[in-house]
Short mmCIF file of C-alpha atoms in Angstrom, two decimals:
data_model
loop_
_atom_site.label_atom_id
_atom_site.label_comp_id
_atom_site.label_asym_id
_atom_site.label_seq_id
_atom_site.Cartn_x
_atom_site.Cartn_y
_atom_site.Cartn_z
CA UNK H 1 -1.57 -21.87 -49.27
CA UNK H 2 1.82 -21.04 -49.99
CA UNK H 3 4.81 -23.20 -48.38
CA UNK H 4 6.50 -21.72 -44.90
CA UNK H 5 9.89 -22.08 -43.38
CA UNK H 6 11.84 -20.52 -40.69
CA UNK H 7 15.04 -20.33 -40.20
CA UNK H 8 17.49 -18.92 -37.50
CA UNK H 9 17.68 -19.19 -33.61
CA UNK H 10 16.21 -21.77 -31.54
CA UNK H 11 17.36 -21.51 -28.08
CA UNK H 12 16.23 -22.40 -24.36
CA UNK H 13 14.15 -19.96 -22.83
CA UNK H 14 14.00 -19.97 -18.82
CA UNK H 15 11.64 -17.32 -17.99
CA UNK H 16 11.35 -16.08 -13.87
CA UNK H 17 9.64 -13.17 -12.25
CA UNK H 18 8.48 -10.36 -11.75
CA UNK H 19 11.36 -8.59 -10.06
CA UNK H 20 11.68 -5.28 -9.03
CA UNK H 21 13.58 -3.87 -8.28
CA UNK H 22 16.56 -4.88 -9.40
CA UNK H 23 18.65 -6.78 -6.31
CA UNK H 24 21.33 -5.82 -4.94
CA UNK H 25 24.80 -8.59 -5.68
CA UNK H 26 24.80 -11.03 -3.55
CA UNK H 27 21.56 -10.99 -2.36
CA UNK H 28 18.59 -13.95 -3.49
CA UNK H 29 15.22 -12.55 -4.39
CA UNK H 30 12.19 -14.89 -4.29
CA UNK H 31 9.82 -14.53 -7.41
CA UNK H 32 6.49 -15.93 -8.37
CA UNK H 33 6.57 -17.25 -11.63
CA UNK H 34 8.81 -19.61 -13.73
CA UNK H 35 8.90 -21.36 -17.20
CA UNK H 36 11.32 -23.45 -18.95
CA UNK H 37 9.72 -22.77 -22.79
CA UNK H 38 11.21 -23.02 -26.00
CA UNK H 39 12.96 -19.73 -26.92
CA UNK H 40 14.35 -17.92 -30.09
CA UNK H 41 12.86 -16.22 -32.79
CA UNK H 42 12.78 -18.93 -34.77
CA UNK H 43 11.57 -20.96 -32.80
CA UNK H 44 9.11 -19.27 -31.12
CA UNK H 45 7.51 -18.46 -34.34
CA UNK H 46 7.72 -22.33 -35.30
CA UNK H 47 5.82 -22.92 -31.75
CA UNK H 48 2.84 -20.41 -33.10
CA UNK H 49 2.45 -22.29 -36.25
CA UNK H 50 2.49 -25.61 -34.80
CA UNK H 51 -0.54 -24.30 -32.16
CA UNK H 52 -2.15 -22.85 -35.33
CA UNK H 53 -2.11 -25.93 -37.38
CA UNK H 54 -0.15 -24.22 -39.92
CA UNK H 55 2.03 -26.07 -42.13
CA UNK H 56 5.71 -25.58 -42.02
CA UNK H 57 9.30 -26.32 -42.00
CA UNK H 58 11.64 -25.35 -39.73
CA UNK H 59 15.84 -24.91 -40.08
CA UNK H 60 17.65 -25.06 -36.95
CA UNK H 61 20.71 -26.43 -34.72
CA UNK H 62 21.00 -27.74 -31.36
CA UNK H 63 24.02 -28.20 -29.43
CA UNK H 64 25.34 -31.41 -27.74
CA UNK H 65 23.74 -31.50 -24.27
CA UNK H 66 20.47 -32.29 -22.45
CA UNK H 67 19.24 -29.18 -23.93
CA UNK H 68 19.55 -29.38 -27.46
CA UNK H 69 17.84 -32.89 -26.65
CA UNK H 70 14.86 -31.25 -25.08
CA UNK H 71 14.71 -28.92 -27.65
CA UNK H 72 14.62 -31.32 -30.46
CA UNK H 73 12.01 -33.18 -28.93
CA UNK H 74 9.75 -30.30 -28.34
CA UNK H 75 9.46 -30.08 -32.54
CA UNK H 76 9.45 -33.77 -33.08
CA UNK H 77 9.58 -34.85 -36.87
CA UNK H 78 10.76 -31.22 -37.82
CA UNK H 79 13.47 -31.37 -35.85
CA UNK H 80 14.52 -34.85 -37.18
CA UNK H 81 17.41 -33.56 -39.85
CA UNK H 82 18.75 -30.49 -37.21
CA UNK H 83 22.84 -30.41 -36.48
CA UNK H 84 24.41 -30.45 -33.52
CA UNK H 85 27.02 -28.03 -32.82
CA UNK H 86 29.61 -27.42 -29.99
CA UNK H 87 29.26 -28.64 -26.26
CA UNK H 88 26.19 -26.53 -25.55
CA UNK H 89 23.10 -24.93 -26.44
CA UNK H 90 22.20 -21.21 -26.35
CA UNK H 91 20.16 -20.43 -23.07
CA UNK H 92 18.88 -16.87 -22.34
CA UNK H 93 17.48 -16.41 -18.80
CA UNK H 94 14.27 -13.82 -19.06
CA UNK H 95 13.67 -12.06 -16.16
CA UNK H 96 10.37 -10.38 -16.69
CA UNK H 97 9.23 -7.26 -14.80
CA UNK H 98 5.96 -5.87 -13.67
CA UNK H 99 5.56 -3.10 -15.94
CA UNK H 100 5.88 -5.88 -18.51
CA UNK H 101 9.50 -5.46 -20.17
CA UNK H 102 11.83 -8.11 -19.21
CA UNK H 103 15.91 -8.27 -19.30
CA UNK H 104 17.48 -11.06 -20.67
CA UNK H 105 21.12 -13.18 -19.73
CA UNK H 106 22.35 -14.82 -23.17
CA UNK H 107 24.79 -17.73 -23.29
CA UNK H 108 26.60 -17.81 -26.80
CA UNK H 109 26.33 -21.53 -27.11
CA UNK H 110 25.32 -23.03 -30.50
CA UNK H 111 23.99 -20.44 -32.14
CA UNK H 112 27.17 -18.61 -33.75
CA UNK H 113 28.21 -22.40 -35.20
CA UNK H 114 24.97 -22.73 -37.45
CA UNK H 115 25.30 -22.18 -40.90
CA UNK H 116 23.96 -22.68 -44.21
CA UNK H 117 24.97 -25.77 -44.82
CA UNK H 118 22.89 -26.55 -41.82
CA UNK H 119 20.03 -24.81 -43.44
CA UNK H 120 20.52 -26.61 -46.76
CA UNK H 121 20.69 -30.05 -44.17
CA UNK H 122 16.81 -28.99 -43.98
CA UNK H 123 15.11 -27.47 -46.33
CA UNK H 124 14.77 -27.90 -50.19
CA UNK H 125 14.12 -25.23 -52.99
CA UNK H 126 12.00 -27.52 -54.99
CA UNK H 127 9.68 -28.23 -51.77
CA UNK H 128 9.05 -24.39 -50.70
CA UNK H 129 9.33 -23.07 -54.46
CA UNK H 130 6.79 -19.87 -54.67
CA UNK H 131 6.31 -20.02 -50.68
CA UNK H 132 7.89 -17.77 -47.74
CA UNK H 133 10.47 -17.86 -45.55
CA UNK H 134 10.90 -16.44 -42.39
CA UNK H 135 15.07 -15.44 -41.55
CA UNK H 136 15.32 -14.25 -38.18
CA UNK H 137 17.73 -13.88 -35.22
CA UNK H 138 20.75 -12.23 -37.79
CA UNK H 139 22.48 -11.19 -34.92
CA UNK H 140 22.74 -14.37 -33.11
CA UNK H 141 24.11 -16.53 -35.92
CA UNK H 142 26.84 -15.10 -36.99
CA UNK H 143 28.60 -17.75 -39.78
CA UNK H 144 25.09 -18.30 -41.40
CA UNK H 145 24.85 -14.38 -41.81
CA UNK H 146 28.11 -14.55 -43.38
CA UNK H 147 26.55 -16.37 -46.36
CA UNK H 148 23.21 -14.56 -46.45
CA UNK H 149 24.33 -13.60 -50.19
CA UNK H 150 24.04 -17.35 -51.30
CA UNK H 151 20.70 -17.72 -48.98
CA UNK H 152 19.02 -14.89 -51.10
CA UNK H 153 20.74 -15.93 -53.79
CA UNK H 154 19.32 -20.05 -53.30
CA UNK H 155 15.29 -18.23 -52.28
CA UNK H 156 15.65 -16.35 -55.62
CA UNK H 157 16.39 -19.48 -57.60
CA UNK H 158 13.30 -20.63 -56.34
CA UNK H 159 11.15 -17.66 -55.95
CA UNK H 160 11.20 -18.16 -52.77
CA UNK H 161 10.11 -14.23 -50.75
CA UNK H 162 12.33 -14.21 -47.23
CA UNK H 163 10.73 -12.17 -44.33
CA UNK H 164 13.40 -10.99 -42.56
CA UNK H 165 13.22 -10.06 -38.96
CA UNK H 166 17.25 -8.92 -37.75
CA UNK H 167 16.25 -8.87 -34.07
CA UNK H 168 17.72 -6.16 -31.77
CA UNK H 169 21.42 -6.26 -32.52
CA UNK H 170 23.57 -6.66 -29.64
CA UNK H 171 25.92 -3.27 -29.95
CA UNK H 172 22.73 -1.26 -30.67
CA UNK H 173 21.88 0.46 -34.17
CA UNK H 174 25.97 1.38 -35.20
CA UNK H 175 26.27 2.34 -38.70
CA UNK H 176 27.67 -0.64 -39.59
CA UNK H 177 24.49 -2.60 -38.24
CA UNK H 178 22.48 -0.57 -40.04
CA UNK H 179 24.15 -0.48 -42.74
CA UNK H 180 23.95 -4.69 -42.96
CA UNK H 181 20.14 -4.69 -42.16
CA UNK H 182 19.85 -2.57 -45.23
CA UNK H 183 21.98 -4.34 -47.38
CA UNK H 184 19.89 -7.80 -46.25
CA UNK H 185 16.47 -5.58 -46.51
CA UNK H 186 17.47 -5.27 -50.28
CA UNK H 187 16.97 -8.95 -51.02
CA UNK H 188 13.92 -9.19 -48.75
CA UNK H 189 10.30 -9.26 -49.75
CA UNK H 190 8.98 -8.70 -46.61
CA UNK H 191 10.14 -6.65 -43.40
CA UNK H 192 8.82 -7.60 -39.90
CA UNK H 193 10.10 -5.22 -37.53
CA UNK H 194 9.21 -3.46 -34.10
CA UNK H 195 8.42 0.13 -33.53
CA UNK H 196 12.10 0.96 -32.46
CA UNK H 197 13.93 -1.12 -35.05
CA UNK H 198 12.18 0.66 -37.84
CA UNK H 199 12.55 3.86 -36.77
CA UNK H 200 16.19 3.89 -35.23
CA UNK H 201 17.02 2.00 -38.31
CA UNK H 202 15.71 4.56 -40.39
CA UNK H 203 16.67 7.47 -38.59
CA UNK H 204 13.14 9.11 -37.97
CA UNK H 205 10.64 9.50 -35.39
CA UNK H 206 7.37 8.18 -37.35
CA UNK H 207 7.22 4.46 -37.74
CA UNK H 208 5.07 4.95 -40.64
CA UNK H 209 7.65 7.56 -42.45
CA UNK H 210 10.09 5.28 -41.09
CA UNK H 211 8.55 2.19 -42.70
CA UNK H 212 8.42 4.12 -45.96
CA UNK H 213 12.29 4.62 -45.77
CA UNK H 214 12.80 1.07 -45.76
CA UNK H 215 10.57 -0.35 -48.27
CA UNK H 216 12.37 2.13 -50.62
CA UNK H 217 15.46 -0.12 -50.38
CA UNK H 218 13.84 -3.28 -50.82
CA UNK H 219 13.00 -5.00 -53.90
CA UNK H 220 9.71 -3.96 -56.16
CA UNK H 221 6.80 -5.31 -54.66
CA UNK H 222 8.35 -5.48 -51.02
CA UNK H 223 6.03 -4.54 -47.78
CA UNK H 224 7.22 -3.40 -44.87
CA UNK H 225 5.04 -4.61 -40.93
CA UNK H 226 6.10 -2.18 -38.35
CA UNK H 227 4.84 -4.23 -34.73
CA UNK H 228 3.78 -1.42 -32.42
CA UNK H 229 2.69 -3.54 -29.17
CA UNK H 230 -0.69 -2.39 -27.60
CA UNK H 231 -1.13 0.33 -30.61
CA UNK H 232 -1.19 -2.77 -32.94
CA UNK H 233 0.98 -2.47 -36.29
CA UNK H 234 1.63 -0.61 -39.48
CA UNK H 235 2.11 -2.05 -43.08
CA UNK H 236 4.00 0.31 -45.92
CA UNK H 237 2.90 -2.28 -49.45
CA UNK H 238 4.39 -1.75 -52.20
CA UNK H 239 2.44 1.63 -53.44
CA UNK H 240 3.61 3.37 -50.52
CA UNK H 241 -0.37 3.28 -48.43
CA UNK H 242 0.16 2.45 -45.13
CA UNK H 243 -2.37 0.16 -43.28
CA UNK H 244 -3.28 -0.13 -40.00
CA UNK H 245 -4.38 -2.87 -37.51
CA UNK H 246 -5.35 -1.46 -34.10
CA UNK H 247 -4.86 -4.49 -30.93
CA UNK H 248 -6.86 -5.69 -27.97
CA UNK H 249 -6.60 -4.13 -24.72
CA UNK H 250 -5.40 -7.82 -22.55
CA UNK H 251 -4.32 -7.92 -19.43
CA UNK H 252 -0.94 -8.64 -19.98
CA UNK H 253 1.26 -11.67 -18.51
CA UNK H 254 4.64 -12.49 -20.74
CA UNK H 255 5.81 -10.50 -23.91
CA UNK H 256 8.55 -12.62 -24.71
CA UNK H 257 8.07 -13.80 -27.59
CA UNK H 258 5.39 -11.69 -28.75
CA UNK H 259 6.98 -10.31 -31.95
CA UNK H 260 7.91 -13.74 -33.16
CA UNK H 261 4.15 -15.00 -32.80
CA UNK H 262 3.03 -12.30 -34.24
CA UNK H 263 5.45 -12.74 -37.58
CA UNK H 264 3.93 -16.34 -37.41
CA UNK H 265 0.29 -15.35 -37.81
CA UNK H 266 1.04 -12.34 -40.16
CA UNK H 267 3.11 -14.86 -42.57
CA UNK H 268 0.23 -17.71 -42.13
CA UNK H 269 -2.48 -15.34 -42.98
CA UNK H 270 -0.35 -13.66 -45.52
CA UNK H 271 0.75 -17.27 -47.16
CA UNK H 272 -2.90 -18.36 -47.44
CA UNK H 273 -4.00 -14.72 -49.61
CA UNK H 274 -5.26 -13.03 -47.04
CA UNK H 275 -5.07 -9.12 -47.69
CA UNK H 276 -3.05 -6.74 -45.69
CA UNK H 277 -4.71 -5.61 -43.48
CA UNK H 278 -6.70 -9.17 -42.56
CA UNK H 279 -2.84 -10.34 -42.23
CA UNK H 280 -1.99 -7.89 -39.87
CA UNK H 281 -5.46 -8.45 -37.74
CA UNK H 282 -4.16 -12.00 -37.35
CA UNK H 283 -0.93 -10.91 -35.96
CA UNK H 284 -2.32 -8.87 -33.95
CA UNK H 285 -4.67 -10.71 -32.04
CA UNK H 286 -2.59 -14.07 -31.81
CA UNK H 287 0.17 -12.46 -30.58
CA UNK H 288 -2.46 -10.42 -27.97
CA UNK H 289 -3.39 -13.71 -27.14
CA UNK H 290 -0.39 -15.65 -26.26
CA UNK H 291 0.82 -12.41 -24.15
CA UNK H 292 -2.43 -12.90 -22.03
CA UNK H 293 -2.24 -16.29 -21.39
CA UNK H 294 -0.81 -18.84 -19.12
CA UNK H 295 -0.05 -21.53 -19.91
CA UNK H 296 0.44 -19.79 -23.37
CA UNK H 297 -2.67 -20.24 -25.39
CA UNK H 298 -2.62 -18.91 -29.36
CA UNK H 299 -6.14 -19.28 -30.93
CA UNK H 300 -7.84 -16.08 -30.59
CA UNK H 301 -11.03 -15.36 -29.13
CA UNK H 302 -13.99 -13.10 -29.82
CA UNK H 303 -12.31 -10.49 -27.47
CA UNK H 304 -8.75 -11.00 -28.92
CA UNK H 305 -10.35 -8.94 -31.69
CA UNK H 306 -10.83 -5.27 -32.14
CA UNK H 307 -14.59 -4.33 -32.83
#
């Protein structure tokens, strides 16, 4: 199997609700459910792997408080050589609603401060050398993204492929976001985005045209995963066919997160040879799994498979 890394955001998740509707100011609403998880692309995708028994490294920060501490210990040895930055880390506040979307409250904290020295702090060319690496949360860490040119720059020293996965950029799709993703996309091997990304980054309707689009302005070779929620997920490879993976029908309970588990069982499967569309069946039903479950559970079942 080929080596795996992540690197980018690892935050504190508090998840609460449902809610609806929204309350009016000064008001208190009483909700059902609440969770204090591990958050952050990054490391949500690191949680997967660890509940899969798939090897991996992880590059992250923490900030100085009781937080980053909890953090830390929730990833144990792999969170041994992690800096700490600033006063506080980055908590987002989930409130999740009963038609299943959620709106989050983001803290800047840590993230902005961690950089690639920080990554560097972690992970070594040598070690991951022909494996993957997952780069995620662009928008979130804003001094590493200003040296993603070295980053690429280090993985292709070390033919090292980097999934990236931008996450939803904070001022929406502006040229010049789009214009960034693409320049990144053009030193990626592999894209891992949802349905929306793809296509409002590509500027068409069809996430499969869409996902064509992209994988033009990527590297030879490059494959681009298009996550489509309950209608499963599209992969453009590199000669342009585009395969299919349908999902489960689950009863769903929490889809935060789901993207990032699903890049963590797509990039496990893919690692270990798996082809395409076996890669994207993983994703698929892990992620419909951990949606579907609580406590969180990731190992699939007979039904978290399509017949």
């Amino acid at each position: 199997m080929k080596p795996l890394a992540v690197v980018g955001n690892v935050n504190v998740d508090l998840i609460m609700g449902p809610a609806a509707p929204w309350p009016q100011p000064g008001t208190e609403s009483i909700v059902e459910h609440d969770e204090l998880r591990v958050g952050g692309s990054a490391g949500n995708a690191a949680l997967a792997w660890m509940a899969l028994g798939t090897p991996f490294e992880i590059a992250a920060s923490i900030g100085r408080d009781q937080f980053g501490v909890w953090l830390a210990n929730g990833f144990g040895a792999h969170a041994k050589n992690w800096p700490v930055h600033g006063d506080s880390t980055t908590l987002s506040v989930g409130i999740t609603h009963p038609d299943g979307e959620r709106t989050f409250f983001t803290t800047r904290g840590h993230l902005p401060l961690f950089s690639l020295e920080d990554v560097f702090a972690v992970l070594e060319g040598p070690r991951l050398a022909g494996g993957i690496v997952l780069l995620c949360g662009s928008f979130l860490t804003e001094k590493l993204v200003e040296d993603y040119d070295r980053f690429f720059d280090w993985a292709d020293r070390h033919a090292i492929a980097v999934a990236l996965d931008t996450g939803w950029p904070l001022e929406g799709w502006t040229e010049a976001n789009r214009r960034a993703a693409k320049g990144w996309l053009s030193r990626c091997r592999i894209a891992l985005f949802n349905e929306v990304e793809t296509t409002s980054l590509a500027g068409v309707a069809d996430p499969a045209e869409a996902g064509c689009i992209l994988r033009h302005g990527m590297p030879d070779g490059g494959i681009v995963v298009v996550k489509c929620g309950p209608k499963g997920a599209i992969a453009v490879d590199a000669d342009d066919r585009v395969v299919r993976a349908a999902a489960p029908s689950v009863r769903v309970v929490d889809t935060i997160g789901a993207g990032d588990v699903f890049n963590a069982a797509f990039l496990a499967a893919h690692a270990a040879g798996e082809a395409l569309q076996a890669s994207l069946a993983a994703g698929t039903a892990v992620a419909s799994r951990a949606i579907s479950t609580h406590p969180r559970s990731y190992a699939p079942t007979a039904q978290d498979v399509p017949a």
